[in-house]
Amino acid sequence: MSRIAYVNGRYRLHADAVVHVEDRGYQFADGVYEVIAVQRGRLVDEEAHLSRLDRSLAELRIPWPMSRRALRVVVAEVIRRNRILESGLVYMQVTRGVAPRSHVFPPGVASSLVVTARSLPRFDRDAARKGVAVITIPDNRWKRCDIKSVSLLPNVLGKQQAKEAGAFEAWMIDSDGAVTEGTSSNAWIVSGSAELLTRQASSAILNGITRRAVLDIAAEQGCRLVERPFTVGEAKSAAEAFLTSTTSLVKPVVRIDDTTIGDGRIGPLTERLLELYAGHMLAQEVETG
Ligand code: PDD
């Protein structure tokens, strides 16, 4: 079956889905994006993702390419045309549009919208429980990591470094020696005294939608939640560690650099949060409007 992408008003064969050479996303990384999971054919936390898209666009003063309602229709249509009946991912990207190359905002130019989607294997509980390794690297990104910008060079380089080191993710470290987040995920630990720690939302991290869902779940569970920066030392001596993202869900971290975390397997709180998050993810209501 052919994949279909939405590009600036048209549904096109994926192979023919192209943008102009002077699209500002291509020339300046002048754009933002969202990645939303599909489970049982439904978008996971769609409203939260669209609200974050709204915020990213507003911070960069990029106009919406169409109304929020119309975007929901396009996304639903891309899912339908790609026959994502079970699990998958939707990617949407909005840029400041196509204009002759000049740093200043082009006046009167419509923003560009691309929406793609692909199927993924069905959620596999056993695979999800498997622990991964992370490395630590300096965080050399700009100071507005709260904006989900397509400018991802440090993240790309960090993820490649992780891969070459045989790790799944790189946790980035700020100038105070504290973990900011992963290159495409948020970082969490469970301390020896059973506190659940993740860095507070600020311009130093992307406020993950999965992060927020897990915070809500942990609060409901009566966990001792602390939102603050934690150091690499704290992370390495933690009882448990995990990362969260749309694509990784709640993923156990069992090694940080050369240090094994806990007994090298998924920890009990991580396991509970994964189970509850999977329940949240699979129980999405159809939203209207
Ligand atoms: N990455 N931090 C960064 C830097 C990210 O790129 C992401 C998401 C997250 C987690 O956010 P969320 O829970 O909303 O997915 C944190 C997406 C999935 C990506 O780039 O593919």
mmCIF file of C-alpha atoms and ligand atoms in Angstrom:
data_model
loop_
_atom_site.group_PDB
_atom_site.id
_atom_site.type_symbol
_atom_site.label_atom_id
_atom_site.label_comp_id
_atom_site.label_asym_id
_atom_site.label_seq_id
_atom_site.Cartn_x
_atom_site.Cartn_y
_atom_site.Cartn_z
ATOM 1 C CA MET A 1 0.000 0.000 0.000
ATOM 2 C CA SER A 2 1.345 3.469 -0.884
ATOM 3 C CA ARG A 3 2.085 5.945 1.844
ATOM 4 C CA ILE A 4 0.438 9.332 1.542
ATOM 5 C CA ALA A 5 1.702 12.670 2.876
ATOM 6 C CA TYR A 6 -0.071 15.998 3.176
ATOM 7 C CA VAL A 7 1.993 18.894 1.763
ATOM 8 C CA ASN A 8 0.634 22.430 1.644
ATOM 9 C CA GLY A 9 -2.922 21.655 0.653
ATOM 10 C CA ARG A 10 -2.416 18.383 -1.207
ATOM 11 C CA TYR A 11 -2.366 14.698 -0.375
ATOM 12 C CA ARG A 12 0.571 13.272 -2.294
ATOM 13 C CA LEU A 13 2.285 9.964 -2.739
ATOM 14 C CA HIS A 14 5.036 9.860 -0.134
ATOM 15 C CA ALA A 15 7.670 9.477 -2.852
ATOM 16 C CA ASP A 16 6.466 12.685 -4.521
ATOM 17 C CA ALA A 17 5.968 14.701 -1.327
ATOM 18 C CA VAL A 18 8.403 17.596 -1.682
ATOM 19 C CA VAL A 19 8.744 21.160 -0.432
ATOM 20 C CA HIS A 20 10.289 24.142 -2.189
ATOM 21 C CA VAL A 21 14.073 24.700 -1.988
ATOM 22 C CA GLU A 22 13.408 28.104 -0.431
ATOM 23 C CA ASP A 23 11.195 26.779 2.324
ATOM 24 C CA ARG A 24 12.506 28.462 5.483
ATOM 25 C CA GLY A 25 12.429 25.152 7.307
ATOM 26 C CA TYR A 26 15.008 23.869 4.846
ATOM 27 C CA GLN A 27 17.191 26.995 4.815
ATOM 28 C CA PHE A 28 16.933 28.274 8.402
ATOM 29 C CA ALA A 29 15.310 25.464 10.431
ATOM 30 C CA ASP A 30 12.660 28.165 10.856
ATOM 31 C CA GLY A 31 9.856 25.867 11.919
ATOM 32 C CA VAL A 32 8.339 23.650 14.568
ATOM 33 C CA TYR A 33 6.965 20.135 14.727
ATOM 34 C CA GLU A 34 5.003 17.599 16.737
ATOM 35 C CA VAL A 35 5.086 13.814 16.882
ATOM 36 C CA ILE A 36 1.857 12.175 18.048
ATOM 37 C CA ALA A 37 1.351 8.464 18.686
ATOM 38 C CA VAL A 38 -1.592 6.550 17.292
ATOM 39 C CA GLN A 39 -2.938 3.667 19.357
ATOM 40 C CA ARG A 40 -5.964 1.600 18.373
ATOM 41 C CA GLY A 41 -6.361 4.083 15.537
ATOM 42 C CA ARG A 42 -6.699 7.054 17.905
ATOM 43 C CA LEU A 43 -4.296 9.891 18.570
ATOM 44 C CA VAL A 44 -2.725 9.823 22.027
ATOM 45 C CA ASP A 45 -3.124 13.140 23.881
ATOM 46 C CA GLU A 46 -3.931 15.005 20.664
ATOM 47 C CA GLU A 47 -5.155 18.150 22.413
ATOM 48 C CA ALA A 48 -1.995 18.453 24.507
ATOM 49 C CA HIS A 49 0.175 18.106 21.387
ATOM 50 C CA LEU A 50 -1.855 20.703 19.462
ATOM 51 C CA SER A 51 -1.644 23.077 22.424
ATOM 52 C CA ARG A 52 2.128 22.663 22.532
ATOM 53 C CA LEU A 53 2.244 23.268 18.753
ATOM 54 C CA ASP A 54 0.241 26.440 19.349
ATOM 55 C CA ARG A 55 2.735 27.552 21.987
ATOM 56 C CA SER A 56 5.794 26.783 19.812
ATOM 57 C CA LEU A 57 4.256 28.709 16.906
ATOM 58 C CA ALA A 58 3.375 31.666 19.107
ATOM 59 C CA GLU A 59 6.893 31.817 20.597
ATOM 60 C CA LEU A 60 8.356 32.026 17.079
ATOM 61 C CA ARG A 61 5.548 34.253 15.735
ATOM 62 C CA ILE A 62 4.723 31.770 12.975
ATOM 63 C CA PRO A 63 1.024 31.913 12.029
ATOM 64 C CA TRP A 64 -1.062 28.746 12.126
ATOM 65 C CA PRO A 65 -1.191 27.290 8.587
ATOM 66 C CA MET A 66 -4.928 26.643 9.052
ATOM 67 C CA SER A 67 -7.373 26.519 11.945
ATOM 68 C CA ARG A 68 -6.773 24.006 14.704
ATOM 69 C CA ARG A 69 -10.011 22.294 13.729
ATOM 70 C CA ALA A 70 -8.909 22.019 10.090
ATOM 71 C CA LEU A 71 -5.533 20.628 11.152
ATOM 72 C CA ARG A 72 -7.307 17.901 13.126
ATOM 73 C CA VAL A 73 -9.245 17.003 9.985
ATOM 74 C CA VAL A 74 -6.024 16.827 7.917
ATOM 75 C CA VAL A 75 -4.333 14.646 10.543
ATOM 76 C CA ALA A 76 -7.327 12.289 10.677
ATOM 77 C CA GLU A 77 -7.312 12.096 6.889
ATOM 78 C CA VAL A 78 -3.578 11.298 6.762
ATOM 79 C CA ILE A 79 -4.150 8.506 9.285
ATOM 80 C CA ARG A 80 -7.070 7.186 7.240
ATOM 81 C CA ARG A 81 -5.233 7.340 3.918
ATOM 82 C CA ASN A 82 -2.257 5.512 5.413
ATOM 83 C CA ARG A 83 -4.599 2.896 6.930
ATOM 84 C CA ILE A 84 -3.185 3.182 10.440
ATOM 85 C CA LEU A 85 -5.769 1.042 12.174
ATOM 86 C CA GLU A 86 -3.659 -0.024 15.157
ATOM 87 C CA SER A 87 -0.331 1.640 16.106
ATOM 88 C CA GLY A 88 1.599 4.383 14.403
ATOM 89 C CA LEU A 89 3.050 7.855 14.486
ATOM 90 C CA VAL A 90 1.972 11.144 12.989
ATOM 91 C CA TYR A 91 4.577 13.800 12.235
ATOM 92 C CA MET A 92 3.535 17.376 11.549
ATOM 93 C CA GLN A 93 5.788 20.278 10.706
ATOM 94 C CA VAL A 94 4.971 23.946 10.276
ATOM 95 C CA THR A 95 7.533 26.389 8.880
ATOM 96 C CA ARG A 96 7.470 30.115 8.222
ATOM 97 C CA GLY A 97 6.893 29.355 4.553
ATOM 98 C CA VAL A 98 8.609 29.833 1.216
ATOM 99 C CA ALA A 99 10.356 33.122 0.425
ATOM 100 C CA PRO A 100 13.596 34.416 -1.136
ATOM 101 C CA ARG A 101 16.379 33.762 1.368
ATOM 102 C CA SER A 102 16.654 36.600 3.867
ATOM 103 C CA HIS A 103 16.910 36.297 7.640
ATOM 104 C CA VAL A 104 14.082 38.710 8.439
ATOM 105 C CA PHE A 105 10.511 37.379 8.495
ATOM 106 C CA PRO A 106 9.041 37.489 4.964
ATOM 107 C CA PRO A 107 5.917 39.680 4.925
ATOM 108 C CA GLY A 108 2.616 38.153 3.828
ATOM 109 C CA VAL A 109 3.893 34.619 3.329
ATOM 110 C CA ALA A 110 1.715 31.637 4.262
ATOM 111 C CA SER A 111 3.287 29.123 6.621
ATOM 112 C CA SER A 112 4.000 25.649 5.251
ATOM 113 C CA LEU A 113 2.392 22.496 6.635
ATOM 114 C CA VAL A 114 3.534 18.918 6.144
ATOM 115 C CA VAL A 115 1.834 15.940 7.795
ATOM 116 C CA THR A 116 3.130 12.385 7.452
ATOM 117 C CA ALA A 117 2.215 9.158 9.206
ATOM 118 C CA ARG A 118 3.464 5.632 9.450
ATOM 119 C CA SER A 119 2.387 2.385 11.026
ATOM 120 C CA LEU A 120 4.341 0.819 13.859
ATOM 121 C CA PRO A 121 4.227 -2.646 15.394
ATOM 122 C CA ARG A 122 1.506 -3.063 18.014
ATOM 123 C CA PHE A 123 2.471 -2.140 21.605
ATOM 124 C CA ASP A 124 4.549 -5.005 23.051
ATOM 125 C CA ARG A 125 4.647 -5.060 26.844
ATOM 126 C CA ASP A 126 7.727 -7.304 27.059
ATOM 127 C CA ALA A 127 9.710 -5.203 24.598
ATOM 128 C CA ALA A 128 8.676 -2.033 26.466
ATOM 129 C CA ARG A 129 9.997 -3.443 29.774
ATOM 130 C CA LYS A 130 13.488 -3.949 28.381
ATOM 131 C CA GLY A 131 16.097 -1.611 29.847
ATOM 132 C CA VAL A 132 18.415 0.601 27.808
ATOM 133 C CA ALA A 133 21.772 2.320 28.288
ATOM 134 C CA VAL A 134 22.337 6.064 28.155
ATOM 135 C CA ILE A 135 25.530 8.072 27.873
ATOM 136 C CA THR A 136 26.032 11.588 29.218
ATOM 137 C CA ILE A 137 27.162 14.486 27.020
ATOM 138 C CA PRO A 138 27.407 18.259 27.475
ATOM 139 C CA ASP A 139 24.218 20.148 26.662
ATOM 140 C CA ASN A 140 25.339 22.660 24.049
ATOM 141 C CA ARG A 141 21.902 23.660 22.760
ATOM 142 C CA TRP A 142 20.389 27.135 22.611
ATOM 143 C CA LYS A 143 18.484 28.514 25.583
ATOM 144 C CA ARG A 144 14.942 27.930 24.257
ATOM 145 C CA CYS A 145 14.671 24.148 24.417
ATOM 146 C CA ASP A 146 11.018 24.548 25.453
ATOM 147 C CA ILE A 147 10.188 25.338 21.810
ATOM 148 C CA LYS A 148 9.767 22.196 19.705
ATOM 149 C CA SER A 149 11.856 23.584 16.882
ATOM 150 C CA VAL A 150 13.035 21.524 13.900
ATOM 151 C CA SER A 151 16.521 22.863 14.625
ATOM 152 C CA LEU A 152 17.868 19.634 16.128
ATOM 153 C CA LEU A 153 21.579 19.491 15.271
ATOM 154 C CA PRO A 154 22.871 18.975 18.838
ATOM 155 C CA ASN A 155 20.170 16.341 19.336
ATOM 156 C CA VAL A 156 21.136 14.560 16.123
ATOM 157 C CA LEU A 157 24.837 14.599 17.029
ATOM 158 C CA GLY A 158 24.083 13.426 20.573
ATOM 159 C CA LYS A 159 21.886 10.554 19.426
ATOM 160 C CA GLN A 160 24.536 9.451 16.923
ATOM 161 C CA GLN A 161 27.166 9.557 19.667
ATOM 162 C CA ALA A 162 24.900 7.391 21.821
ATOM 163 C CA LYS A 163 24.433 4.923 19.008
ATOM 164 C CA GLU A 164 28.171 4.698 18.367
ATOM 165 C CA ALA A 165 28.682 4.043 22.097
ATOM 166 C CA GLY A 166 26.141 1.207 21.983
ATOM 167 C CA ALA A 167 23.593 3.244 23.948
ATOM 168 C CA PHE A 168 19.969 4.118 23.246
ATOM 169 C CA GLU A 169 20.013 7.754 24.310
ATOM 170 C CA ALA A 170 22.311 10.563 25.438
ATOM 171 C CA TRP A 171 21.381 12.557 28.536
ATOM 172 C CA MET A 172 22.569 16.131 28.208
ATOM 173 C CA ILE A 173 24.332 17.818 31.108
ATOM 174 C CA ASP A 174 24.161 21.547 31.870
ATOM 175 C CA SER A 175 27.030 23.714 33.154
ATOM 176 C CA ASP A 176 26.046 22.898 36.780
ATOM 177 C CA GLY A 177 26.480 19.162 36.187
ATOM 178 C CA ALA A 178 22.728 18.528 36.168
ATOM 179 C CA VAL A 179 20.833 16.465 33.611
ATOM 180 C CA THR A 180 18.577 18.537 31.358
ATOM 181 C CA GLU A 181 16.956 15.817 29.221
ATOM 182 C CA GLY A 182 17.665 13.251 26.517
ATOM 183 C CA THR A 183 18.171 14.152 22.860
ATOM 184 C CA SER A 184 14.565 13.113 22.163
ATOM 185 C CA SER A 185 13.148 12.251 25.585
ATOM 186 C CA ASN A 186 12.783 13.484 29.169
ATOM 187 C CA ALA A 187 14.928 12.061 31.990
ATOM 188 C CA TRP A 188 13.727 10.661 35.327
ATOM 189 C CA ILE A 189 15.220 8.928 38.358
ATOM 190 C CA VAL A 190 13.939 7.318 41.539
ATOM 191 C CA SER A 191 16.230 8.196 44.433
ATOM 192 C CA GLY A 192 17.340 5.810 47.187
ATOM 193 C CA SER A 193 14.738 7.438 49.421
ATOM 194 C CA ALA A 194 11.958 6.669 46.890
ATOM 195 C CA GLU A 195 11.560 10.175 45.545
ATOM 196 C CA LEU A 196 10.578 10.408 41.902
ATOM 197 C CA LEU A 197 12.647 13.157 40.298
ATOM 198 C CA THR A 198 12.442 14.883 36.935
ATOM 199 C CA ARG A 199 13.597 18.338 35.970
ATOM 200 C CA GLN A 200 10.940 21.063 36.231
ATOM 201 C CA ALA A 201 9.587 22.526 33.002
ATOM 202 C CA SER A 202 11.605 25.581 31.972
ATOM 203 C CA SER A 203 13.346 26.870 28.865
ATOM 204 C CA ALA A 204 16.075 24.243 29.516
ATOM 205 C CA ILE A 205 13.896 21.293 28.447
ATOM 206 C CA LEU A 206 11.026 20.349 26.206
ATOM 207 C CA ASN A 207 7.977 19.870 28.400
ATOM 208 C CA GLY A 208 7.130 16.400 27.104
ATOM 209 C CA ILE A 209 3.501 15.401 26.711
ATOM 210 C CA THR A 210 4.460 11.935 27.966
ATOM 211 C CA ARG A 211 6.284 13.621 30.863
ATOM 212 C CA ARG A 212 3.108 15.472 31.816
ATOM 213 C CA ALA A 213 0.941 12.364 31.551
ATOM 214 C CA VAL A 214 3.394 10.432 33.746
ATOM 215 C CA LEU A 215 3.497 13.302 36.271
ATOM 216 C CA ASP A 216 -0.313 13.145 36.513
ATOM 217 C CA ILE A 217 -0.257 9.368 36.904
ATOM 218 C CA ALA A 218 2.491 9.546 39.547
ATOM 219 C CA ALA A 219 0.545 12.201 41.481
ATOM 220 C CA GLU A 220 -2.591 10.043 41.386
ATOM 221 C CA GLN A 221 -0.522 7.156 42.718
ATOM 222 C CA GLY A 222 0.659 9.266 45.642
ATOM 223 C CA CYS A 223 4.318 9.121 44.547
ATOM 224 C CA ARG A 224 6.749 11.492 46.254
ATOM 225 C CA LEU A 225 7.280 13.696 43.224
ATOM 226 C CA VAL A 226 10.021 16.301 43.083
ATOM 227 C CA GLU A 227 10.469 18.453 39.980
ATOM 228 C CA ARG A 228 14.044 19.718 40.147
ATOM 229 C CA PRO A 229 17.352 19.285 38.328
ATOM 230 C CA PHE A 230 19.336 16.213 39.422
ATOM 231 C CA THR A 231 23.054 15.706 38.926
ATOM 232 C CA VAL A 232 24.817 12.957 36.989
ATOM 233 C CA GLY A 233 26.069 11.661 40.354
ATOM 234 C CA GLU A 234 22.519 11.427 41.680
ATOM 235 C CA ALA A 235 21.441 9.669 38.515
ATOM 236 C CA LYS A 236 24.244 7.118 38.735
ATOM 237 C CA SER A 237 23.444 6.302 42.347
ATOM 238 C CA ALA A 238 19.672 6.211 41.757
ATOM 239 C CA ALA A 239 17.575 3.160 42.592
ATOM 240 C CA GLU A 240 15.813 3.418 39.222
ATOM 241 C CA ALA A 241 16.001 5.555 36.119
ATOM 242 C CA PHE A 242 13.830 5.883 33.040
ATOM 243 C CA LEU A 243 13.066 8.144 30.130
ATOM 244 C CA THR A 244 9.777 9.230 28.589
ATOM 245 C CA SER A 245 8.706 10.231 25.091
ATOM 246 C CA THR A 246 5.951 9.700 22.554
ATOM 247 C CA THR A 247 7.951 6.990 20.833
ATOM 248 C CA SER A 248 9.679 5.418 23.862
ATOM 249 C CA LEU A 249 6.738 5.638 26.332
ATOM 250 C CA VAL A 250 8.217 4.936 29.792
ATOM 251 C CA LYS A 251 11.549 3.248 29.066
ATOM 252 C CA PRO A 252 13.738 1.813 31.826
ATOM 253 C CA VAL A 253 17.335 3.086 31.885
ATOM 254 C CA VAL A 254 19.582 0.403 33.352
ATOM 255 C CA ARG A 255 23.014 1.837 32.588
ATOM 256 C CA ILE A 256 24.344 5.405 32.656
ATOM 257 C CA ASP A 257 27.826 5.615 31.103
ATOM 258 C CA ASP A 258 29.598 2.702 32.857
ATOM 259 C CA THR A 259 27.319 2.539 35.896
ATOM 260 C CA THR A 260 24.588 -0.072 36.243
ATOM 261 C CA ILE A 261 21.378 1.291 37.765
ATOM 262 C CA GLY A 262 19.684 -0.859 40.409
ATOM 263 C CA ASP A 263 19.996 -4.522 39.511
ATOM 264 C CA GLY A 264 20.235 -3.764 35.798
ATOM 265 C CA ARG A 265 16.558 -4.471 35.128
ATOM 266 C CA ILE A 266 13.360 -2.433 35.144
ATOM 267 C CA GLY A 267 12.684 -1.120 38.656
ATOM 268 C CA PRO A 268 9.343 -1.564 40.477
ATOM 269 C CA LEU A 269 8.150 2.049 40.236
ATOM 270 C CA THR A 270 9.209 2.293 36.586
ATOM 271 C CA GLU A 271 7.272 -0.904 35.919
ATOM 272 C CA ARG A 272 4.151 0.463 37.589
ATOM 273 C CA LEU A 273 4.364 3.781 35.726
ATOM 274 C CA LEU A 274 4.896 1.965 32.418
ATOM 275 C CA GLU A 275 1.844 -0.186 33.052
ATOM 276 C CA LEU A 276 -0.316 2.800 33.979
ATOM 277 C CA TYR A 277 0.983 4.895 31.083
ATOM 278 C CA ALA A 278 0.236 2.045 28.660
ATOM 279 C CA GLY A 279 -3.296 1.975 30.069
ATOM 280 C CA HIS A 280 -3.609 5.748 29.547
ATOM 281 C CA MET A 281 -2.237 5.465 26.013
ATOM 282 C CA LEU A 282 -4.557 2.631 24.989
ATOM 283 C CA ALA A 283 -7.670 4.223 26.483
ATOM 284 C CA GLN A 284 -7.902 7.433 24.448
ATOM 285 C CA GLU A 285 -11.368 8.885 24.072
ATOM 286 C CA VAL A 286 -12.432 10.143 20.687
ATOM 287 C CA GLU A 287 -12.486 13.911 21.039
ATOM 288 C CA THR A 288 -14.689 16.125 18.965
ATOM 289 C CA GLY A 289 -14.544 19.772 17.994
HETATM 290 N N1 PDD B 1 10.810 13.855 20.763
HETATM 291 N N2 PDD B 1 12.740 16.173 24.864
HETATM 292 C C1 PDD B 1 13.086 16.278 23.554
HETATM 293 C C2 PDD B 1 14.326 17.054 23.212
HETATM 294 C C3 PDD B 1 12.292 15.688 22.563
HETATM 295 O O1 PDD B 1 12.619 15.813 21.270
HETATM 296 C C4 PDD B 1 11.136 14.948 22.950
HETATM 297 C C5 PDD B 1 10.229 14.315 21.941
HETATM 298 C C6 PDD B 1 10.820 14.859 24.320
HETATM 299 C C7 PDD B 1 9.607 14.119 24.806
HETATM 300 O O2 PDD B 1 8.417 14.779 24.435
HETATM 301 P P1 PDD B 1 7.055 13.992 24.205
HETATM 302 O O3 PDD B 1 6.797 13.200 25.443
HETATM 303 O O4 PDD B 1 6.060 15.072 23.994
HETATM 304 O O5 PDD B 1 7.241 13.114 23.005
HETATM 305 C C8 PDD B 1 11.643 15.489 25.239
HETATM 306 C C9 PDD B 1 9.969 13.468 19.647
HETATM 307 C C10 PDD B 1 9.138 12.282 19.908
HETATM 308 C C11 PDD B 1 10.838 13.327 18.412
HETATM 309 O O6 PDD B 1 11.608 14.215 18.178
HETATM 310 O O7 PDD B 1 10.727 12.347 17.700
#
